[in-house]
Amino acid sequence: MRLRLTPREDSFYDMFADSANNLVTGARLLVELISDGADRAAIAEKMRACEHAGDECTHAIMRRLNETFITPFDREDIYRLASSIDDVMDEMEEAADLVVLYEIEEFPKGVVHMVEVLERAAELTAEAMPRLRSMKELNEYWIEINRLENQGDQIYRKLLAKLFSGEYDTLTVLKMKQVIDRLEDAADAFEHVANTVETISVKES
């Protein structure tokens, strides 16, 4: 058992929870974005607001980190976790923005499956953040996120195969590939979040 002579700053837990909950909002906006008949411009605007909210969460964590002498876990891990969560939101927002800029109206079925992976990863991440306080029951979280990332990889490869099958014209392939690349990057970023949580948990155990 560790002996602590100076009280530590525990507000980081709530801040990480807020940041992760914002990912759930962003992922659900992606689900709306690719739905038939969606007002994609309006949804992309909501996604930009969500990304700005994520930036504010990240900046708040960094400011608190700079002001805090005793942190609940290693400073570099706080920085890495905040940055990784921010990366997820950035990738999802960029995907949404590209959909609108490229005026993409129809999506291969695999895109729906990829977004569903991101939505589930966001939900699991939001559920995991409060458990950082106790460092308990976290191993199932990173194991499941790794499984989802592998599933996302498989979906991504099948999407590429479909795009390059000759079914789509060259311009559509170029546009769609940029979107699915960002979705794949978002799935990778979720795994980076989970890997950081695992590192923190191992250090604190």
PDB file of C-alpha atoms in Angstrom, residues 58-145:
ATOM      1  CA  THR A  58      -8.102  18.154 -23.735  1.00  0.00           C
ATOM      2  CA  HIS A  59      -6.903  21.695 -23.058  1.00  0.00           C
ATOM      3  CA  ALA A  60      -8.539  21.625 -19.625  1.00  0.00           C
ATOM      4  CA  ILE A  61      -6.694  18.413 -18.773  1.00  0.00           C
ATOM      5  CA  MET A  62      -3.395  19.892 -19.947  1.00  0.00           C
ATOM      6  CA  ARG A  63      -3.933  23.088 -17.950  1.00  0.00           C
ATOM      7  CA  ARG A  64      -4.747  21.084 -14.843  1.00  0.00           C
ATOM      8  CA  LEU A  65      -1.690  18.922 -15.436  1.00  0.00           C
ATOM      9  CA  ASN A  66       0.539  21.996 -15.566  1.00  0.00           C
ATOM     10  CA  GLU A  67      -0.984  23.327 -12.336  1.00  0.00           C
ATOM     11  CA  THR A  68      -0.898  20.069 -10.362  1.00  0.00           C
ATOM     12  CA  PHE A  69       1.994  18.862  -8.235  1.00  0.00           C
ATOM     13  CA  ILE A  70       0.653  15.436  -7.220  1.00  0.00           C
ATOM     14  CA  THR A  71      -1.213  13.566  -9.975  1.00  0.00           C
ATOM     15  CA  PRO A  72      -3.265  10.354  -9.638  1.00  0.00           C
ATOM     16  CA  PHE A  73      -0.912   8.541 -12.013  1.00  0.00           C
ATOM     17  CA  ASP A  74       2.162   9.350 -14.092  1.00  0.00           C
ATOM     18  CA  ARG A  75       2.107  12.739 -15.775  1.00  0.00           C
ATOM     19  CA  GLU A  76       3.237  11.342 -19.116  1.00  0.00           C
ATOM     20  CA  ASP A  77       0.378   8.838 -19.043  1.00  0.00           C
ATOM     21  CA  ILE A  78      -2.141  11.595 -18.335  1.00  0.00           C
ATOM     22  CA  TYR A  79      -0.781  13.485 -21.321  1.00  0.00           C
ATOM     23  CA  ARG A  80      -0.801  10.372 -23.519  1.00  0.00           C
ATOM     24  CA  LEU A  81      -4.352   9.400 -22.551  1.00  0.00           C
ATOM     25  CA  ALA A  82      -5.725  12.896 -23.155  1.00  0.00           C
ATOM     26  CA  SER A  83      -3.951  13.121 -26.518  1.00  0.00           C
ATOM     27  CA  SER A  84      -5.136   9.685 -27.623  1.00  0.00           C
ATOM     28  CA  ILE A  85      -8.769  10.477 -26.827  1.00  0.00           C
ATOM     29  CA  ASP A  86      -8.404  13.751 -28.725  1.00  0.00           C
ATOM     30  CA  ASP A  87      -6.968  11.874 -31.726  1.00  0.00           C
ATOM     31  CA  VAL A  88     -10.084   9.679 -31.922  1.00  0.00           C
ATOM     32  CA  MET A  89     -12.357  12.713 -32.093  1.00  0.00           C
ATOM     33  CA  ASP A  90     -10.166  14.406 -34.703  1.00  0.00           C
ATOM     34  CA  GLU A  91     -10.309  11.375 -37.002  1.00  0.00           C
ATOM     35  CA  MET A  92     -14.089  11.001 -36.697  1.00  0.00           C
ATOM     36  CA  GLU A  93     -14.638  14.698 -37.365  1.00  0.00           C
ATOM     37  CA  GLU A  94     -12.382  14.606 -40.404  1.00  0.00           C
ATOM     38  CA  ALA A  95     -14.289  11.623 -41.809  1.00  0.00           C
ATOM     39  CA  ALA A  96     -17.584  13.484 -41.393  1.00  0.00           C
ATOM     40  CA  ASP A  97     -16.161  16.622 -42.989  1.00  0.00           C
ATOM     41  CA  LEU A  98     -14.893  14.678 -46.009  1.00  0.00           C
ATOM     42  CA  VAL A  99     -18.306  13.076 -46.533  1.00  0.00           C
ATOM     43  CA  VAL A 100     -19.848  16.540 -46.860  1.00  0.00           C
ATOM     44  CA  LEU A 101     -17.019  18.117 -48.852  1.00  0.00           C
ATOM     45  CA  TYR A 102     -17.023  15.246 -51.361  1.00  0.00           C
ATOM     46  CA  GLU A 103     -20.844  15.157 -51.445  1.00  0.00           C
ATOM     47  CA  ILE A 104     -20.912  11.403 -50.875  1.00  0.00           C
ATOM     48  CA  GLU A 105     -24.514  10.189 -50.886  1.00  0.00           C
ATOM     49  CA  GLU A 106     -24.242   6.400 -50.831  1.00  0.00           C
ATOM     50  CA  PHE A 107     -21.939   4.150 -48.859  1.00  0.00           C
ATOM     51  CA  PRO A 108     -20.904   0.514 -49.185  1.00  0.00           C
ATOM     52  CA  LYS A 109     -22.428  -1.634 -46.435  1.00  0.00           C
ATOM     53  CA  GLY A 110     -18.986  -2.040 -44.879  1.00  0.00           C
ATOM     54  CA  VAL A 111     -18.927   1.641 -43.935  1.00  0.00           C
ATOM     55  CA  VAL A 112     -21.992   1.076 -41.756  1.00  0.00           C
ATOM     56  CA  HIS A 113     -20.227  -1.828 -40.063  1.00  0.00           C
ATOM     57  CA  MET A 114     -17.088   0.252 -39.536  1.00  0.00           C
ATOM     58  CA  VAL A 115     -19.065   3.042 -37.892  1.00  0.00           C
ATOM     59  CA  GLU A 116     -20.830   0.496 -35.683  1.00  0.00           C
ATOM     60  CA  VAL A 117     -17.384  -0.661 -34.511  1.00  0.00           C
ATOM     61  CA  LEU A 118     -16.482   2.925 -33.641  1.00  0.00           C
ATOM     62  CA  GLU A 119     -19.748   3.463 -31.781  1.00  0.00           C
ATOM     63  CA  ARG A 120     -19.189   0.351 -29.673  1.00  0.00           C
ATOM     64  CA  ALA A 121     -15.571   1.322 -28.992  1.00  0.00           C
ATOM     65  CA  ALA A 122     -16.723   4.775 -27.854  1.00  0.00           C
ATOM     66  CA  GLU A 123     -19.293   3.278 -25.491  1.00  0.00           C
ATOM     67  CA  LEU A 124     -16.734   0.897 -23.975  1.00  0.00           C
ATOM     68  CA  THR A 125     -14.220   3.708 -23.554  1.00  0.00           C
ATOM     69  CA  ALA A 126     -16.778   5.905 -21.793  1.00  0.00           C
ATOM     70  CA  GLU A 127     -17.704   3.018 -19.498  1.00  0.00           C
ATOM     71  CA  ALA A 128     -14.033   2.373 -18.686  1.00  0.00           C
ATOM     72  CA  MET A 129     -12.955   5.889 -17.706  1.00  0.00           C
ATOM     73  CA  PRO A 130     -14.712   5.958 -14.287  1.00  0.00           C
ATOM     74  CA  ARG A 131     -12.972   2.680 -13.419  1.00  0.00           C
ATOM     75  CA  LEU A 132      -9.610   4.442 -13.543  1.00  0.00           C
ATOM     76  CA  ARG A 133     -10.316   5.546  -9.962  1.00  0.00           C
ATOM     77  CA  SER A 134     -10.106   1.984  -8.667  1.00  0.00           C
ATOM     78  CA  MET A 135      -8.047   0.456 -11.497  1.00  0.00           C
ATOM     79  CA  LYS A 136     -10.380  -2.540 -11.312  1.00  0.00           C
ATOM     80  CA  GLU A 137     -12.264  -4.429 -14.030  1.00  0.00           C
ATOM     81  CA  LEU A 138     -10.325  -2.758 -16.825  1.00  0.00           C
ATOM     82  CA  ASN A 139      -8.726  -5.766 -18.501  1.00  0.00           C
ATOM     83  CA  GLU A 140     -11.958  -6.729 -20.275  1.00  0.00           C
ATOM     84  CA  TYR A 141     -12.101  -3.207 -21.692  1.00  0.00           C
ATOM     85  CA  TRP A 142      -8.757  -3.250 -23.475  1.00  0.00           C
ATOM     86  CA  ILE A 143      -9.206  -6.850 -24.593  1.00  0.00           C
ATOM     87  CA  GLU A 144     -12.548  -5.979 -26.214  1.00  0.00           C
ATOM     88  CA  ILE A 145     -11.175  -2.801 -27.794  1.00  0.00           C
TER      89      ILE A 145
END
